[in-house]
Short mmCIF file of C-alpha atoms in Angstrom, two decimals:
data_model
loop_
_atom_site.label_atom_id
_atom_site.label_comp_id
_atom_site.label_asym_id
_atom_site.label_seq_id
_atom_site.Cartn_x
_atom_site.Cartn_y
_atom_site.Cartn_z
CA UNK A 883 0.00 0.00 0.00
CA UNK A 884 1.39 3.73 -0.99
CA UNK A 885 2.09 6.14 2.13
CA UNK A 886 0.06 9.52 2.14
CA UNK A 887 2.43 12.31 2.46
CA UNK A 888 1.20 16.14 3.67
CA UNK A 889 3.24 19.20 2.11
CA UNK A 890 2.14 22.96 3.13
CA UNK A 891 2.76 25.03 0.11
CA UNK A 892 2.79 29.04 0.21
CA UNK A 893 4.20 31.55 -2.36
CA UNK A 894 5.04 35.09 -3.39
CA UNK A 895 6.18 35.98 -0.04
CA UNK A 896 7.35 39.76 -0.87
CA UNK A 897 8.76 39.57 2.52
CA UNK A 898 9.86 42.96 4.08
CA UNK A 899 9.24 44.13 7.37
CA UNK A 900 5.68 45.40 8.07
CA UNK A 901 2.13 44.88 10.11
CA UNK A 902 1.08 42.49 7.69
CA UNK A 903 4.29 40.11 8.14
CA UNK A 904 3.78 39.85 11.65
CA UNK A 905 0.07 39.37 11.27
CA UNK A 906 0.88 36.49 8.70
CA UNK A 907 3.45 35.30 11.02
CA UNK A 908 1.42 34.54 13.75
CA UNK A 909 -1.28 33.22 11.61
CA UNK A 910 1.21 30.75 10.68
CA UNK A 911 2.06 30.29 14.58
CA UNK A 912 -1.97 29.15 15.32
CA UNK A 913 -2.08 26.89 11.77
CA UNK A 914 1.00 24.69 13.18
CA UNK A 915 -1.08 23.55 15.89
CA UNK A 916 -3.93 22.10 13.56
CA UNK A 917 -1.52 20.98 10.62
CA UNK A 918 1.59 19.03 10.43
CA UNK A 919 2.93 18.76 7.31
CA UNK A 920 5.69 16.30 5.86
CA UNK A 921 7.15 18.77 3.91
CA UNK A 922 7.03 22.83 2.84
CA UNK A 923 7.03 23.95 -0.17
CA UNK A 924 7.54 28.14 -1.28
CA UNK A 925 7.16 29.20 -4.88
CA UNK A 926 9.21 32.15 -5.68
CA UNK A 927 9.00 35.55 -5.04
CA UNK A 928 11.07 35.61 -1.25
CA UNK A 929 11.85 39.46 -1.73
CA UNK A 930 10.38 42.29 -3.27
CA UNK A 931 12.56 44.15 -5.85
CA UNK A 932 10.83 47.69 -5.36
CA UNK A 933 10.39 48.27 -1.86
CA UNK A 934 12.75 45.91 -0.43
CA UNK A 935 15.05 44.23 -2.55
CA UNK A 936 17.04 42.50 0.51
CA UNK A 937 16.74 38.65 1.38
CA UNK A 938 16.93 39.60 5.48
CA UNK A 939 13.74 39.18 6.27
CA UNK A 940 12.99 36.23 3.98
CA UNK A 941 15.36 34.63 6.07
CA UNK A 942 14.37 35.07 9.14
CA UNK A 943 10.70 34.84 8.02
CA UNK A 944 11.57 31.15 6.43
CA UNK A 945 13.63 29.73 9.74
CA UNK A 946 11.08 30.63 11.70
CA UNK A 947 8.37 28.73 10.05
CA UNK A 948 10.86 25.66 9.89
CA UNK A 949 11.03 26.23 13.74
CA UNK A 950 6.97 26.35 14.07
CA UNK A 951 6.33 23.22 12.02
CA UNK A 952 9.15 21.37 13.55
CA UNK A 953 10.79 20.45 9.95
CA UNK A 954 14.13 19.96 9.15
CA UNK A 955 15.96 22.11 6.55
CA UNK A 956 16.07 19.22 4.04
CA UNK A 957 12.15 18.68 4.41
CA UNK A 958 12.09 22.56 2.21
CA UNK A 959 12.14 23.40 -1.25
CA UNK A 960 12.43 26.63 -2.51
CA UNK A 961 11.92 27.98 -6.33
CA UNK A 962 13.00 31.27 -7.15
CA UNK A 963 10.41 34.02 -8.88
CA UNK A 964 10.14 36.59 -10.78
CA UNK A 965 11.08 39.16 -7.83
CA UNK A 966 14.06 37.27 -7.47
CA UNK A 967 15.29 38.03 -10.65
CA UNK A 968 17.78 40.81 -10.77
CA UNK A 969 19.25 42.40 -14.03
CA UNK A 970 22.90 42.12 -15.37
CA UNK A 971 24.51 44.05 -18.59
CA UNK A 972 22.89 42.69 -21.53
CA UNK A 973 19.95 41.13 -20.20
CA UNK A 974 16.86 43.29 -21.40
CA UNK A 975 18.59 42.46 -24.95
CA UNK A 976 19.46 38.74 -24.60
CA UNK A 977 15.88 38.82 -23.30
CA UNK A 978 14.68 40.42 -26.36
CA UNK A 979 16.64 38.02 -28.79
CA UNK A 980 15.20 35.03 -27.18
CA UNK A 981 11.41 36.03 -27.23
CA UNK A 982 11.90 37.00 -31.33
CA UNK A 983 13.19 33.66 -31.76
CA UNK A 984 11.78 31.24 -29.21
CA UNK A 985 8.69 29.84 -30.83
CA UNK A 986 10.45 28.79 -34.39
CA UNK A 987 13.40 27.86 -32.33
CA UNK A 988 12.74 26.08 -28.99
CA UNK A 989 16.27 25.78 -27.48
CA UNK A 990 17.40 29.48 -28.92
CA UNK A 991 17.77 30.34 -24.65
CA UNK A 992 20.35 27.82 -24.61
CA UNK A 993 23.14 29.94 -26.15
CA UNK A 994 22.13 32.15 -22.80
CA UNK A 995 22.90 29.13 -20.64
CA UNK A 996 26.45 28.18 -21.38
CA UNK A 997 28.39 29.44 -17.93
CA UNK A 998 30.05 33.28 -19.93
CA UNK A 999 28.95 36.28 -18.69
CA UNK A 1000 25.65 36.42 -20.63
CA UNK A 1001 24.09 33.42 -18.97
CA UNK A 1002 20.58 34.05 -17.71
CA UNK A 1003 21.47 32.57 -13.99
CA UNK A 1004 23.59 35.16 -13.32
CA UNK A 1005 20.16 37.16 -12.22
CA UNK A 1006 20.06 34.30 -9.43
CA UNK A 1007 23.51 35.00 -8.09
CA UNK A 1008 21.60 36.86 -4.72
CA UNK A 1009 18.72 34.39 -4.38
CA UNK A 1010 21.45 31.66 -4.53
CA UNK A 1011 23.10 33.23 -1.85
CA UNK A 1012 20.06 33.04 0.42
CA UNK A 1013 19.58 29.44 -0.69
CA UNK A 1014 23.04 29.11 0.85
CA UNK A 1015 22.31 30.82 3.96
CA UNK A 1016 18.72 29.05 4.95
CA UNK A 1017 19.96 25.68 3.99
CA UNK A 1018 23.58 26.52 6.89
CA UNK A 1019 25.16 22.98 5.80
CA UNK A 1020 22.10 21.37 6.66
CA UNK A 1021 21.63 20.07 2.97
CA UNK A 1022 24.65 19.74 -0.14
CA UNK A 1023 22.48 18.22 -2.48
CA UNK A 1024 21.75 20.34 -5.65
CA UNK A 1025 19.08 22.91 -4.02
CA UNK A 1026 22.29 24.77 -2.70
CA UNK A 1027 25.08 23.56 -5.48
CA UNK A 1028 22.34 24.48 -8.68
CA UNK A 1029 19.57 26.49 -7.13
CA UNK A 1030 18.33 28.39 -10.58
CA UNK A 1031 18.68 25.44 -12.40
CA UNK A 1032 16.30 22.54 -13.36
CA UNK A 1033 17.03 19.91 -10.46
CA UNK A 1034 15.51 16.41 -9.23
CA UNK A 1035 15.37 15.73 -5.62
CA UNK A 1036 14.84 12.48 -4.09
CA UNK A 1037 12.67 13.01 -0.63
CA UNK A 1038 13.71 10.67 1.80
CA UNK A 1039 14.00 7.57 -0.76
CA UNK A 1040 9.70 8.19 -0.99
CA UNK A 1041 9.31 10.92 -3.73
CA UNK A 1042 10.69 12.85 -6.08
CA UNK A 1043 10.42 16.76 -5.95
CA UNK A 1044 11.69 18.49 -9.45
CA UNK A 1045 12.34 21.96 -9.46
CA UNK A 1046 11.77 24.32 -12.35
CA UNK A 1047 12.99 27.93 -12.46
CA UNK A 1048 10.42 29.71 -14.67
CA UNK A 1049 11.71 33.35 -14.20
CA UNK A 1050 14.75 33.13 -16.30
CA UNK A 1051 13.46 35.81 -18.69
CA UNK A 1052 11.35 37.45 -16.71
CA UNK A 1053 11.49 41.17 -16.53
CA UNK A 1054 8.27 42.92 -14.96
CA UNK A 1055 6.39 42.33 -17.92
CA UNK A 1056 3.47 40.51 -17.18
CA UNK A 1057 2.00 40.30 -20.49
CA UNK A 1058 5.11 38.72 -21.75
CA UNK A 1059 5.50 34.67 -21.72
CA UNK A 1060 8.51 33.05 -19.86
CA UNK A 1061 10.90 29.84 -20.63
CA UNK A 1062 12.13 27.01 -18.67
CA UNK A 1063 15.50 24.92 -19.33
CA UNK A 1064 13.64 22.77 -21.28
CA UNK A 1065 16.57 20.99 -22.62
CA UNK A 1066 17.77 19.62 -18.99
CA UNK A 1067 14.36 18.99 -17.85
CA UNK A 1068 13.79 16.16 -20.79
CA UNK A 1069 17.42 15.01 -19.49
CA UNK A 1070 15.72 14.36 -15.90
CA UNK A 1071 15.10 10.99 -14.74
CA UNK A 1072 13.05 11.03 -11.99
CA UNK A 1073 12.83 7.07 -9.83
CA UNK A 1074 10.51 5.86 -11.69
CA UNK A 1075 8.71 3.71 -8.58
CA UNK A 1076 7.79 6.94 -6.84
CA UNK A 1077 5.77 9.82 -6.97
CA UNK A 1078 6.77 13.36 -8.47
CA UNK A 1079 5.98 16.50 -8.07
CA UNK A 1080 7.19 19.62 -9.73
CA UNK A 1081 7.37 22.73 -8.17
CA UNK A 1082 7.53 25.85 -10.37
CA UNK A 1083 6.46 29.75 -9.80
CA UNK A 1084 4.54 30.64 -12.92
CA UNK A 1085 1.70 28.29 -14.15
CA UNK A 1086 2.13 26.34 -17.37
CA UNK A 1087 0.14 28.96 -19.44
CA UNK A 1088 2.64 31.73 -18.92
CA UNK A 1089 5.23 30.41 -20.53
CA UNK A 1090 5.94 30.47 -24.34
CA UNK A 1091 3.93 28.40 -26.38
CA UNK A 1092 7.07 26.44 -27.62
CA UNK A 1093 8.20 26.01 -23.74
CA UNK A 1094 4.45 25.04 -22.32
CA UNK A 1095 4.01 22.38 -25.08
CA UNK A 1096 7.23 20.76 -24.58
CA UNK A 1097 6.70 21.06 -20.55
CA UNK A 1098 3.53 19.77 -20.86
CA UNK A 1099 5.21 16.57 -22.81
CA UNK A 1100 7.87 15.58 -20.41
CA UNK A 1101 5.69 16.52 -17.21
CA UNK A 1102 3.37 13.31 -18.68
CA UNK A 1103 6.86 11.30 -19.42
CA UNK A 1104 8.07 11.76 -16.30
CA UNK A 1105 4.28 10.72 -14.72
CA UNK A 1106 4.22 13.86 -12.53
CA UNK A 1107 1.17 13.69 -10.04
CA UNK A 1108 1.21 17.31 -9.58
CA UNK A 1109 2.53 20.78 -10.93
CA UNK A 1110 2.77 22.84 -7.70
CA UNK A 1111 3.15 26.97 -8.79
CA UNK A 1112 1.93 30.75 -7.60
CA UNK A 1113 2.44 33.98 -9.07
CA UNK A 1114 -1.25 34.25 -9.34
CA UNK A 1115 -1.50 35.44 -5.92
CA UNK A 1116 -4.97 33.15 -5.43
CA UNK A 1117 -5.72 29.56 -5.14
CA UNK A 1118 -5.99 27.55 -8.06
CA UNK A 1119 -6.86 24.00 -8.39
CA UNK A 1120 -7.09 22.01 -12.42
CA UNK A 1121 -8.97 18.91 -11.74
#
């Protein structure tokens, strides 16, 4: 018989100090006595680039729900958003190049991924370095040696948790579709015995049509039993 697991998932944090914080905060405090979950999941968006660009608070915000729901660092997964995100030279026109290109040429990012100074992760260098900081040694697995990057986790030998960073072109636009790595995400092979999950910030629908047919394709190779995201800032459920 398959075990049940429980995850609590929340998202676009925007974390900087204010009322509303500590309201949430102890909101969070009075739902650890009713749930325990197995696992927590947060979907992007840990700072706010306008009105407070720092990852302080998001850090202190994050260990202390660890603390409140008694988990262990390596029972959280984090995905980076669009506020986390933060320009380099060139990027508004590598950004540019690959949305004139990207639906007759799927893998046109991948120039953009290749390690120089115009890859795409170098908007992640900050956000990697609070990855580095919550996680304290407490996990060297590739959530703190590849946090931008398409990854497979294996939960405690029970289920696999991929993440997907779906802000590597994003640039305030709204209106404007995203990418994934597409190319490493067909490479993943998840254990095929157990569950997956993928854990992403923007929905499937706000990504490039070449990127959200292809995504769509390997999330049903890979059997995924869900496709956890936010961005939307509301509750949304496909059935």
């Amino acid at each position: 018989m398959s075990k049940s697991y429980s995850w609590l998932q929340i998202s676009d944090l925007h974390i900087f100090e204010s009322t509303d914080w500590n309201i949430m905060l102890n909101a969070y405090r009075d739902l650890s006595k009713v749930i325990k979950p197995d696992f927590l999941v947060v979907t992007g968006d840990f700072c706010h680039q306008k009105k407070h660009p720092s990852y302080d608070n998001a850090l202190d915000f994050l260990n202390q729900v660890v603390i409140m729901f008694n988990l262990k660092k390596e029972d959280v997964f984090l995905v980076p958003g669009n506020h986390d995100a933060k320009s380099f030279e060139m990027r508004k026109e590598i950004i540019t190049t690959i949305r004139t290109n990207v639906e007759t040429d799927a893998d046109v990012y991948t120039q953009y991924m290749n390690g120089g100074t115009s890859d795409l992760r170098q908007s992640f260098i900050e956000y990697s370095k609070f990855v580095c900081d919550f996680y304290n040694g407490e996990v060297n697995d590739d959530r703190v040696k590849k946090p931008s990057d398409v990854i497979c986790v294996n939960w405690r030998n029970r289920l696999n948790i991929v993440i997907l960073n779906t802000a590597l072109i994003s640039d305030g636009d709204i209106s404007k579709k995203g990418i994934v790595d597409i190319r490493e995400f067909s490479k993943l092979e998840p254990i095929k015995l157990q569950p997956t999950i993928v854990l992403a910030h923007h929905d499937i629908n706000s990504l490039t049509e070449s990127h959200s047919i292809r995504v769509e394709t390997i999330l049903n190779k890979i059997n995924a039993s869900a496709y956890l995201c936010g961005d939307k800032h509301k509750i949304a459920k496909k059935v």
